[in-house]
mmCIF file of C-alpha atoms in Angstrom:
data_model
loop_
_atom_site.group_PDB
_atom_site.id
_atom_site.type_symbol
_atom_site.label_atom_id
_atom_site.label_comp_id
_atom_site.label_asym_id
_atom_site.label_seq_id
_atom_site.Cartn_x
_atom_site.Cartn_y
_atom_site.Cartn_z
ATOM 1 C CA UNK R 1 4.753 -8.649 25.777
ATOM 2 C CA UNK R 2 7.814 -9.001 24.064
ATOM 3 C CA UNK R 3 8.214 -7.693 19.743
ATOM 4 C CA UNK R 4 10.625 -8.720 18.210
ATOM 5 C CA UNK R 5 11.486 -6.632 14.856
ATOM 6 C CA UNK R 6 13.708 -8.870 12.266
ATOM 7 C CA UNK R 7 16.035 -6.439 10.695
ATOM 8 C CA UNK R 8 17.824 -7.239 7.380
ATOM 9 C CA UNK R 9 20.004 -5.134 4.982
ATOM 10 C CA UNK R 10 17.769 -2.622 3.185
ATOM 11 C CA UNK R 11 15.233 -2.535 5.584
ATOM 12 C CA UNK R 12 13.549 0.961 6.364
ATOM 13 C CA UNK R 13 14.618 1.933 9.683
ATOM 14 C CA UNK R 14 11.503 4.564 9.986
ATOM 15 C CA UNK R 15 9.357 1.499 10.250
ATOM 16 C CA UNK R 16 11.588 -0.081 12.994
ATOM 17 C CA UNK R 17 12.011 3.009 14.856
ATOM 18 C CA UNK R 18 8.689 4.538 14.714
ATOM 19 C CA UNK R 19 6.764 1.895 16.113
ATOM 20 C CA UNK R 20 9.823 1.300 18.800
ATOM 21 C CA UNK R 21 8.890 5.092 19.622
ATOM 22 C CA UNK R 22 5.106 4.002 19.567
ATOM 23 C CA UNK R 23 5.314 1.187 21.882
ATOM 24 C CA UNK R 24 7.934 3.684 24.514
ATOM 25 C CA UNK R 25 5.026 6.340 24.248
ATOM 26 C CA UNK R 26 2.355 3.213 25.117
ATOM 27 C CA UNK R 27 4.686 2.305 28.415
ATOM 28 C CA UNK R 28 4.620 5.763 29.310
ATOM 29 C CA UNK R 29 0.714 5.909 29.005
ATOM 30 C CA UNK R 30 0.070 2.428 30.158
ATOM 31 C CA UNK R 31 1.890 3.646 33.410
ATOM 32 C CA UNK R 32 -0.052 7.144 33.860
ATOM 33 C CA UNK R 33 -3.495 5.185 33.131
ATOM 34 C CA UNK R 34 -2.971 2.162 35.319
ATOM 35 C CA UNK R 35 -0.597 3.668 37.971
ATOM 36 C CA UNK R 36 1.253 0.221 37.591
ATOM 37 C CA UNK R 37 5.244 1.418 36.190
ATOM 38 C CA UNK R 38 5.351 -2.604 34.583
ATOM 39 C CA UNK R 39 6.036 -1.183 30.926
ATOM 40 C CA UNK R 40 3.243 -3.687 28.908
ATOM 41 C CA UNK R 41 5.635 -3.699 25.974
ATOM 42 C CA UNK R 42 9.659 -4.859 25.581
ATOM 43 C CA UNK R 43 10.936 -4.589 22.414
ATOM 44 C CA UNK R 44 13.779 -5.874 20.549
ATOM 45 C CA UNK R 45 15.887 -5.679 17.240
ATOM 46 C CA UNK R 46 17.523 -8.951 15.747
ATOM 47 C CA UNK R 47 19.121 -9.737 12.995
ATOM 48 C CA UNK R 48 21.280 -12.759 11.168
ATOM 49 C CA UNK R 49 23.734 -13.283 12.635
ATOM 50 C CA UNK R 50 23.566 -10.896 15.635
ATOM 51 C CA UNK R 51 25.361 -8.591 12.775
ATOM 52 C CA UNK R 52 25.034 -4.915 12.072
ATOM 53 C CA UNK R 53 22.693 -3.943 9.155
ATOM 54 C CA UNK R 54 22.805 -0.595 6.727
ATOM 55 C CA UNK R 55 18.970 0.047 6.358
ATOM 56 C CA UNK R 56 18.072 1.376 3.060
ATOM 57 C CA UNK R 57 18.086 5.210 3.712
ATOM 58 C CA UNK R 58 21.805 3.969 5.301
ATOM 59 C CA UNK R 59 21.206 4.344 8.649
ATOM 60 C CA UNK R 60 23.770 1.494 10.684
ATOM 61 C CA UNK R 61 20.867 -0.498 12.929
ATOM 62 C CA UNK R 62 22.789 -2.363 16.247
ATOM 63 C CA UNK R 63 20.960 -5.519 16.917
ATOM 64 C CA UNK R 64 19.821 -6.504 20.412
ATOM 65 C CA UNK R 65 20.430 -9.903 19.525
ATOM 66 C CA UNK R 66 20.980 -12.700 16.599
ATOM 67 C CA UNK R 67 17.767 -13.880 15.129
ATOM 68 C CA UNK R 68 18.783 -17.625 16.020
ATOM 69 C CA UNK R 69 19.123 -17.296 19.328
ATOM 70 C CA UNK R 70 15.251 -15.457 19.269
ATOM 71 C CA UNK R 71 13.462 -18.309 19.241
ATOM 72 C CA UNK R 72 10.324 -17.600 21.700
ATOM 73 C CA UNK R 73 9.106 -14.088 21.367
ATOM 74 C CA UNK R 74 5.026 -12.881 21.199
ATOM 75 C CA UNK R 75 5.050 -11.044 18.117
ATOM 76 C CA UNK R 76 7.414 -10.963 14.852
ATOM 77 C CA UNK R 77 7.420 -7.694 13.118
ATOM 78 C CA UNK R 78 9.076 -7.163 9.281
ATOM 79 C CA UNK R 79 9.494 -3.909 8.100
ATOM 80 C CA UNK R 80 9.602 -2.057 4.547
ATOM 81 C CA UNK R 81 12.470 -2.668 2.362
ATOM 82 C CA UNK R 82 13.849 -0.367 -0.348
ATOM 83 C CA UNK R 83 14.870 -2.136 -3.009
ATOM 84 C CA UNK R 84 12.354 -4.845 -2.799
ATOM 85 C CA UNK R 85 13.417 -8.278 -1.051
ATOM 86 C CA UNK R 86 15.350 -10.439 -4.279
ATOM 87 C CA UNK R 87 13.075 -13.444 -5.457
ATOM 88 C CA UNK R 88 14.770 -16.539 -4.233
ATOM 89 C CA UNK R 89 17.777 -14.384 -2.484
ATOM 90 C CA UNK R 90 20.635 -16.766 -1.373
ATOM 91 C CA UNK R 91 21.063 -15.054 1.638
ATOM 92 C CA UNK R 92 17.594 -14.560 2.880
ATOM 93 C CA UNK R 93 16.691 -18.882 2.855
ATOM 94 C CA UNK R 94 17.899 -18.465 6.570
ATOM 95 C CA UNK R 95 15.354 -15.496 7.628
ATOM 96 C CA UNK R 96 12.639 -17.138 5.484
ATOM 97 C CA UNK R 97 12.685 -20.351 7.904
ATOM 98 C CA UNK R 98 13.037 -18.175 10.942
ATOM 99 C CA UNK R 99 10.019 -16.498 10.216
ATOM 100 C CA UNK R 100 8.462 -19.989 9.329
ATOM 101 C CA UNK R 101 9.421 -21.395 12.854
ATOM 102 C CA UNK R 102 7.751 -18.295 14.278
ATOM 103 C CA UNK R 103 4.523 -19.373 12.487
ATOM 104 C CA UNK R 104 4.766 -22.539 13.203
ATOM 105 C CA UNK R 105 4.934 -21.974 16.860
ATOM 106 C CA UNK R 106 1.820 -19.817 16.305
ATOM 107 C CA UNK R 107 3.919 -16.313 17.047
ATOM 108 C CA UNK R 108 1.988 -13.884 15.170
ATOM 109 C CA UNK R 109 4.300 -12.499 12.548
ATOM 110 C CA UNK R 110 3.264 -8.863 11.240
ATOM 111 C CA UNK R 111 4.786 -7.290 7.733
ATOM 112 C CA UNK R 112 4.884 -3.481 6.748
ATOM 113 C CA UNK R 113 4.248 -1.909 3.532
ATOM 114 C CA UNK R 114 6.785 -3.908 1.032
ATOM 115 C CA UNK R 115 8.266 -6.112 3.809
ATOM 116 C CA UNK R 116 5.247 -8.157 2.495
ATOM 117 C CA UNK R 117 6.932 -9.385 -0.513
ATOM 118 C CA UNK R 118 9.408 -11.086 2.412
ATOM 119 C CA UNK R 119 6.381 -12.585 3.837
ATOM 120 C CA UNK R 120 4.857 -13.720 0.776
ATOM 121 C CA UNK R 121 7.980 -15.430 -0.108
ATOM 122 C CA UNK R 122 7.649 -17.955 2.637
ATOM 123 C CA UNK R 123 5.047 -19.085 1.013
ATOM 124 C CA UNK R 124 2.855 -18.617 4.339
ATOM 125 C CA UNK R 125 0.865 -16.133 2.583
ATOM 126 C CA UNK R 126 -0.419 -18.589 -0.087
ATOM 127 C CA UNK R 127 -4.529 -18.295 -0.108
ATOM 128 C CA UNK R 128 -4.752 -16.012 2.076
ATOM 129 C CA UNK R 129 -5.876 -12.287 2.228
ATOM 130 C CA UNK R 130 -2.981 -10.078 2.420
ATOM 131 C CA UNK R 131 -1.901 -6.239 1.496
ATOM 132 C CA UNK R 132 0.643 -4.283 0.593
ATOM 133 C CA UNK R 133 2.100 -0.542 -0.266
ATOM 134 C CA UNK R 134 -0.095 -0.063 -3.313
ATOM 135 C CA UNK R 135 2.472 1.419 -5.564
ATOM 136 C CA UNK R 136 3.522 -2.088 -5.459
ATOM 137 C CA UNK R 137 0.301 -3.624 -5.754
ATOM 138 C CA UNK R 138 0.942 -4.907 -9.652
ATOM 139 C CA UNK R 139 4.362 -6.264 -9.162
ATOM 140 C CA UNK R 140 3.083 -8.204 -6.154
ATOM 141 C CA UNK R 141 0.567 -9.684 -7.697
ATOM 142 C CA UNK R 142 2.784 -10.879 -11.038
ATOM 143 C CA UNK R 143 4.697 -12.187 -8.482
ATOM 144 C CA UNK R 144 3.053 -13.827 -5.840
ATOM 145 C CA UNK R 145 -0.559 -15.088 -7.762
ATOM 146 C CA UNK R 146 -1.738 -17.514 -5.273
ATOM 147 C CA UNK R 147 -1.572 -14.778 -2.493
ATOM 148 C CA UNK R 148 -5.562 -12.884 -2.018
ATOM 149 C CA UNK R 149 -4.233 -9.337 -2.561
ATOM 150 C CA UNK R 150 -6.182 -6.274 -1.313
ATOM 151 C CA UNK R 151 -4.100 -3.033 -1.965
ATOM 152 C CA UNK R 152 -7.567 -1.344 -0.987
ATOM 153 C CA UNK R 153 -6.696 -2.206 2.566
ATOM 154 C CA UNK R 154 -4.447 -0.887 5.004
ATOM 155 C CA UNK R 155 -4.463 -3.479 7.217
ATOM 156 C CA UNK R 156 -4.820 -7.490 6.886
ATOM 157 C CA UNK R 157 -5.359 -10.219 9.131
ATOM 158 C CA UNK R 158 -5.197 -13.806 7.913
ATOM 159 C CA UNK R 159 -4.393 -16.995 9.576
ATOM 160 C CA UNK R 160 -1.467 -14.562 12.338
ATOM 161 C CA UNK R 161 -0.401 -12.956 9.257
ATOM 162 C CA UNK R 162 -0.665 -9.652 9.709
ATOM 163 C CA UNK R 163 0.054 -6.771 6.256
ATOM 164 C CA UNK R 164 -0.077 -3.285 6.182
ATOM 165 C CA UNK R 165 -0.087 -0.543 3.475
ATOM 166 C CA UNK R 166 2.221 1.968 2.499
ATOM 167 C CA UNK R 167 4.673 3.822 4.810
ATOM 168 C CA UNK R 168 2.721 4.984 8.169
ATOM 169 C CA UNK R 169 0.116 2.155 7.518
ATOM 170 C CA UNK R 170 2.790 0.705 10.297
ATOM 171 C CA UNK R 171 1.197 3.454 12.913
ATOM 172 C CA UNK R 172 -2.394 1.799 12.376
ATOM 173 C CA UNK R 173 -0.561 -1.787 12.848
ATOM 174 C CA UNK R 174 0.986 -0.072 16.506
ATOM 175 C CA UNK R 175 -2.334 0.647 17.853
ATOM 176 C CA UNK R 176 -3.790 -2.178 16.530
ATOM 177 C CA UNK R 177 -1.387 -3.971 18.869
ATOM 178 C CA UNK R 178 -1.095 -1.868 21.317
ATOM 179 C CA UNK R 179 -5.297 -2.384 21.638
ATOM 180 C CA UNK R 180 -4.854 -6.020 21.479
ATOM 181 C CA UNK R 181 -2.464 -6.307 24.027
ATOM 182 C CA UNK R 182 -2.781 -3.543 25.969
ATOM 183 C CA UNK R 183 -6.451 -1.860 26.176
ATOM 184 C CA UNK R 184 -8.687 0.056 23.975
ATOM 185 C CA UNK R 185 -7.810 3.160 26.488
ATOM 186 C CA UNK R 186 -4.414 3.118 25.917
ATOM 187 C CA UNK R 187 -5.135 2.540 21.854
ATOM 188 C CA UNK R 188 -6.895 5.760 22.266
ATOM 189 C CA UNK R 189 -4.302 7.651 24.362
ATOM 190 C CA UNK R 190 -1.580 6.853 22.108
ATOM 191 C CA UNK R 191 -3.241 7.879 18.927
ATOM 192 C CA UNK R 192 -4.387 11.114 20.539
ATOM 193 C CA UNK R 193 -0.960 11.897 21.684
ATOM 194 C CA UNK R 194 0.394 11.098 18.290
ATOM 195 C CA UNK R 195 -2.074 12.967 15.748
ATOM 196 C CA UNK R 196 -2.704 9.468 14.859
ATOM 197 C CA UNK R 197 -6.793 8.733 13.280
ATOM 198 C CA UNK R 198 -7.420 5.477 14.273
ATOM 199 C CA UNK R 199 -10.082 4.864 11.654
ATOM 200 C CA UNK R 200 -8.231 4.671 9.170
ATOM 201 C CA UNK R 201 -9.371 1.366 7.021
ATOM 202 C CA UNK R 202 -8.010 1.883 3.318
ATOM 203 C CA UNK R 203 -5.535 3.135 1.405
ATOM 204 C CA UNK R 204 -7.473 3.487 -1.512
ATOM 205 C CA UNK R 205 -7.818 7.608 -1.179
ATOM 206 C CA UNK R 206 -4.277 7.779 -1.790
ATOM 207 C CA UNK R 207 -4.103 5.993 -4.932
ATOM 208 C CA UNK R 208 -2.634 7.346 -7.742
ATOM 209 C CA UNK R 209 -3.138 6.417 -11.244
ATOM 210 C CA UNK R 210 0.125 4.059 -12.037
ATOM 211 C CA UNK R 211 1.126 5.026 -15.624
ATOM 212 C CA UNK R 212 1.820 1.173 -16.237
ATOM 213 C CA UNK R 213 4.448 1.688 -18.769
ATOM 214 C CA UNK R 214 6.019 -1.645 -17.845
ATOM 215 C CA UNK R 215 5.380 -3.251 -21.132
ATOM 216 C CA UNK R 216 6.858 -3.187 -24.720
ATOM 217 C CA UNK R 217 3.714 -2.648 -26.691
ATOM 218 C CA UNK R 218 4.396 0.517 -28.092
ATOM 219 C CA UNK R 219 0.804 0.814 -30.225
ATOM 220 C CA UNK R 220 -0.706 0.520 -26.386
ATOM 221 C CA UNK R 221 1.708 3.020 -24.861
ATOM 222 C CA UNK R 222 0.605 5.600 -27.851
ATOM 223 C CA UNK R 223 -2.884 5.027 -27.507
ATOM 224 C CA UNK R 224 -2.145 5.506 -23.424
ATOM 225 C CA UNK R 225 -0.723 8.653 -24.339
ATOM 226 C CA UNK R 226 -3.647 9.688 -26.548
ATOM 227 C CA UNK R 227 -5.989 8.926 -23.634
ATOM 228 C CA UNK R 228 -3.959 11.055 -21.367
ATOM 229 C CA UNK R 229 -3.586 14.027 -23.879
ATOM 230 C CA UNK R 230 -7.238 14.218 -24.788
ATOM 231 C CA UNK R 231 -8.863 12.905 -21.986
ATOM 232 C CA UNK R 232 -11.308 15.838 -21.728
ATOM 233 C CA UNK R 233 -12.895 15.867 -25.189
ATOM 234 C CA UNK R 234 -15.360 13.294 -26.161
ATOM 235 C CA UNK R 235 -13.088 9.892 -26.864
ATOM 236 C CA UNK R 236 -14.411 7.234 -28.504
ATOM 237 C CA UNK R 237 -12.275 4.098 -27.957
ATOM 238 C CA UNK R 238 -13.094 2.753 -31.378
ATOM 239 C CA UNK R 239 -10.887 6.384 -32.567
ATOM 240 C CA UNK R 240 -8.267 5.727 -30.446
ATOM 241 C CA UNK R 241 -7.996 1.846 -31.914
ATOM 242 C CA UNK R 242 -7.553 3.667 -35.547
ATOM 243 C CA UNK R 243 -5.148 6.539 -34.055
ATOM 244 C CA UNK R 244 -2.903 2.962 -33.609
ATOM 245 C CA UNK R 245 -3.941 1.431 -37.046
ATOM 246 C CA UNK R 246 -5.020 -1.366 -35.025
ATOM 247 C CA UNK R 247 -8.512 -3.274 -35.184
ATOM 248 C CA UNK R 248 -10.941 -2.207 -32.604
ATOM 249 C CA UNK R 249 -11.730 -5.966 -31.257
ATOM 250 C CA UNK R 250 -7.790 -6.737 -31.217
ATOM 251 C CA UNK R 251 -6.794 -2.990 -29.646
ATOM 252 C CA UNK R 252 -9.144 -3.624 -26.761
ATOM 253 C CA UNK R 253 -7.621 -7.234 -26.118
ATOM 254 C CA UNK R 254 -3.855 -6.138 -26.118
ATOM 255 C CA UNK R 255 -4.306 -2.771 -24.351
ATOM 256 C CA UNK R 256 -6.324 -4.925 -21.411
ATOM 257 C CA UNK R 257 -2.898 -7.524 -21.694
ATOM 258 C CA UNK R 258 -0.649 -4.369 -21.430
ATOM 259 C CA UNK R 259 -1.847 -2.730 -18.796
ATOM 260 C CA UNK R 260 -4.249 -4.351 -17.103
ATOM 261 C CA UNK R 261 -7.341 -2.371 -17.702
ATOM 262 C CA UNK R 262 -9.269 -2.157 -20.608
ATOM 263 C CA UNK R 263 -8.914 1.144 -22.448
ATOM 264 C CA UNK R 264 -12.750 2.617 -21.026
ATOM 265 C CA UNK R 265 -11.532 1.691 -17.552
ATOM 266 C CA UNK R 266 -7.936 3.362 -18.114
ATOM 267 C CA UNK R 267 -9.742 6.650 -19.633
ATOM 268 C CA UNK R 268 -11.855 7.040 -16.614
ATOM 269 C CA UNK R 269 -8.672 6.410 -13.777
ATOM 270 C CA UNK R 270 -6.991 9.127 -15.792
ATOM 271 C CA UNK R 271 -9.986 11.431 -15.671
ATOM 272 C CA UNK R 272 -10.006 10.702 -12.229
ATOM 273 C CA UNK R 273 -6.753 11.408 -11.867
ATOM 274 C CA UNK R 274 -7.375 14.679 -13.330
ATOM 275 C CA UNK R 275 -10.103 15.780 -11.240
ATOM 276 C CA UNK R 276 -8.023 14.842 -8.093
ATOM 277 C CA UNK R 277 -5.286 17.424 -8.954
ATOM 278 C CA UNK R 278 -7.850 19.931 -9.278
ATOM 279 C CA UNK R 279 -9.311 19.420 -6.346
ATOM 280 C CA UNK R 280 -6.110 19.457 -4.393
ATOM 281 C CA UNK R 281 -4.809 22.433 -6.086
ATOM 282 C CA UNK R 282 -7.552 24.855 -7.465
ATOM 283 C CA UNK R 283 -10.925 26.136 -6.017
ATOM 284 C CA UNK R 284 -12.769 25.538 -9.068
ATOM 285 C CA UNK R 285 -16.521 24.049 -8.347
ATOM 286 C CA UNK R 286 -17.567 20.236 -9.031
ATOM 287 C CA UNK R 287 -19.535 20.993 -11.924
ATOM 288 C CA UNK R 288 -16.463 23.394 -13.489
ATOM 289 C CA UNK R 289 -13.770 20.196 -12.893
ATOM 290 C CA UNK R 290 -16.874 17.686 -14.612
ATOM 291 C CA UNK R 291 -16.976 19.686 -16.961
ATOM 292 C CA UNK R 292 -12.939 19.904 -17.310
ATOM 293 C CA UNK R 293 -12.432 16.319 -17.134
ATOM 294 C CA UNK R 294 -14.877 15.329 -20.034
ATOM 295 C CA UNK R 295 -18.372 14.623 -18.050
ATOM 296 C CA UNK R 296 -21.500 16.255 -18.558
ATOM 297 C CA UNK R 297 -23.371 15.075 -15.762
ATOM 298 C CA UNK R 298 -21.540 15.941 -12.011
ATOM 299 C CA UNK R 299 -23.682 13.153 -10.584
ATOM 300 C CA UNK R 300 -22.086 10.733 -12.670
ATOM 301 C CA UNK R 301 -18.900 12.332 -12.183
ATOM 302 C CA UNK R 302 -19.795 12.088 -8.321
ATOM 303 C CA UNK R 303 -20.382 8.326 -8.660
ATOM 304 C CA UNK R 304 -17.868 7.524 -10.112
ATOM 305 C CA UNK R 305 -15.566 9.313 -8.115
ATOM 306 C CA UNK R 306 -16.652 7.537 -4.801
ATOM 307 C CA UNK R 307 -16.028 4.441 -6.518
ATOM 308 C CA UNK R 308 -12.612 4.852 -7.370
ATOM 309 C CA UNK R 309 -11.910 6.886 -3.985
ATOM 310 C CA UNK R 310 -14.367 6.004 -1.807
ATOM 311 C CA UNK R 311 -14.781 9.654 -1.160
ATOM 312 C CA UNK R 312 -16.999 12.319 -2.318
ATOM 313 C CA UNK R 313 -15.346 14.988 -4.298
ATOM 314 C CA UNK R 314 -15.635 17.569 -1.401
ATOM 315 C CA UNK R 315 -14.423 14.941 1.463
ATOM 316 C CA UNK R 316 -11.039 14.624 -0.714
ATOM 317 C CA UNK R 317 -10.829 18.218 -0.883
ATOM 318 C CA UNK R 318 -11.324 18.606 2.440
ATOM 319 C CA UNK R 319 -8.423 15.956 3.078
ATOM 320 C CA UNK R 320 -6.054 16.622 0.370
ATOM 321 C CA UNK R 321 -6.392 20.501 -0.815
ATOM 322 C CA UNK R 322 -3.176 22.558 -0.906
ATOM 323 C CA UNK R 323 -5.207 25.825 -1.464
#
């Protein structure tokens, strides 16, 4: 099988060379499993013009080969970019139509973390189900409307477009490939020999609350501060309305416009928020951090929690505690 990875200034070269690592490891295994030394996997860096590219963390990337003269490969694979891939970029018309040839000619075409902004402006991901890093998640969306988003995920599958999440999202993309085109044995080989948990299924444990300051209503970004200062007492969101001098009815309406949440739903990320740092860095018990974060009732607080994480309070300790 033959993977091509499309390389392109700005790029992340971790999610180039990790998986290139990946698919050597899979040879090696796919050789000690089946006895037959035919590596399963060839892969292959290309880029416009067959030119040299400076990947964002300015790392120099050779290419194999131009991306024209790649015309027939199995699998296209995008990685990250850092900044973001311009809207409309001049120079990236050319590497949009490659990777609309590929689809064309049904090559299944695979995009990491923010390399999915590249993707999405192809315009192949229009109606379909797609993810993305979820820091990014907001911006996406603003930008691309038409495309399903599901930063909850960590891995889509729509139509031979393939997204993943943030950063090592890619490794759960590898053996999802290496499954597919290798065998489920050597999936489980190679995640064993890289510390890898192939059950991984959302990236929604890692969220973290964005403080969505990207707006110019400053009455909203008081009141978010107000929220985020008194967050444990007993706020009442018709209080926080007057803290602004603005009418409850209209407060509610612009602070939903500004940020995306109404201001009931922002309280309770940020008390989630909260309670995440203290599980990750104290010892103190579920009811003491319910308590803490402005709940009476740690079965509500346990509830809700799930929901936003879909973890119990102890399973994110258990996965994210520093103490």
């Amino acid at each position: 099988m033959k993977i091509t990875f499309l390389a392109a200034e700005g790029c992340l070269a971790s999610g180039i060379a990790g998986l290139f690592d990946m698919f050597a490891i899979a040879n090696m295994w796919s050789a000690h499993l089946s006895g037959n030394p035919e590596p399963p996997f060839a892969t292959e860096i290309v880029t416009q013009g067959g030119r040299p590219v400076v990947s964002g963390g300015c790392v120099q990337m050779l290419p194999h080969r131009s991306m024209e003269d790649a015309l027939v490969t199995d699998l296209v694979l995008i990685p990250p970019f850092i900044p973001l891939p311009g809207q409309d970029q001049g120079d990236t018309v050319e590497v949009r139509q490659w990777i609309i040839g590929h689809h064309r000619r049904d090559t299944p075409v695979a995009a990491m973390c923010t390399g999915v902004f590249l993707l999405a402006e192809t315009g192949l991901l229009q109606g379909r189900i797609a993810t993305t890093n979820w820091q990014f998640a907001r911006k996406f969306r603003r930008r691309f409307p038409d495309v399903d988003l599901r930063p909850e995920f960590l891995l889509t599958e729509d139509n031979g477009l393939i997204c993943t999440g943030a950063a090592t999202a890619y490794y759960n993309l590898g053996l999802r490939i290496i499954g597919r085109y290798g065998s489920a044995e050597l999936a489980s080989a190679c995640a064993k020999a890289l510390l890898l948990d192939p059950n991984r299924d959302s990236q929604t444990p890692y969220f973290m609350l964005p403080r969505q300051r990207e707006h110019n209503d400053h009455d909203v970004q008081k009141a978010q501060h107000y929220l985020e200062e008194n967050f444990s007492k007993g706020v009442v969101i018709d209080e926080v309305a007057r803290h602004v001098r603005i009418s409850p009815r209209h407060f509610k309406r612009r602070f939903k416009q500004a940020t995306g949440h109404a201001p009931m739903q922002y309280l309770q990320l940020v008390r989630i928020e909260a309670a995440k740092m203290k599980l990750e860095t104290t010892r103190e018990t579920i009811d003491e951090i319910t308590q803490y974060i402005g709940y009476e009732d740690s079965s509500t607080f346990r509830r809700l929690f799930r929901q936003h994480t879909q973890l119990s309070p102890r399973e994110y300790r258990d996965k994210f505690s520093w103490v």
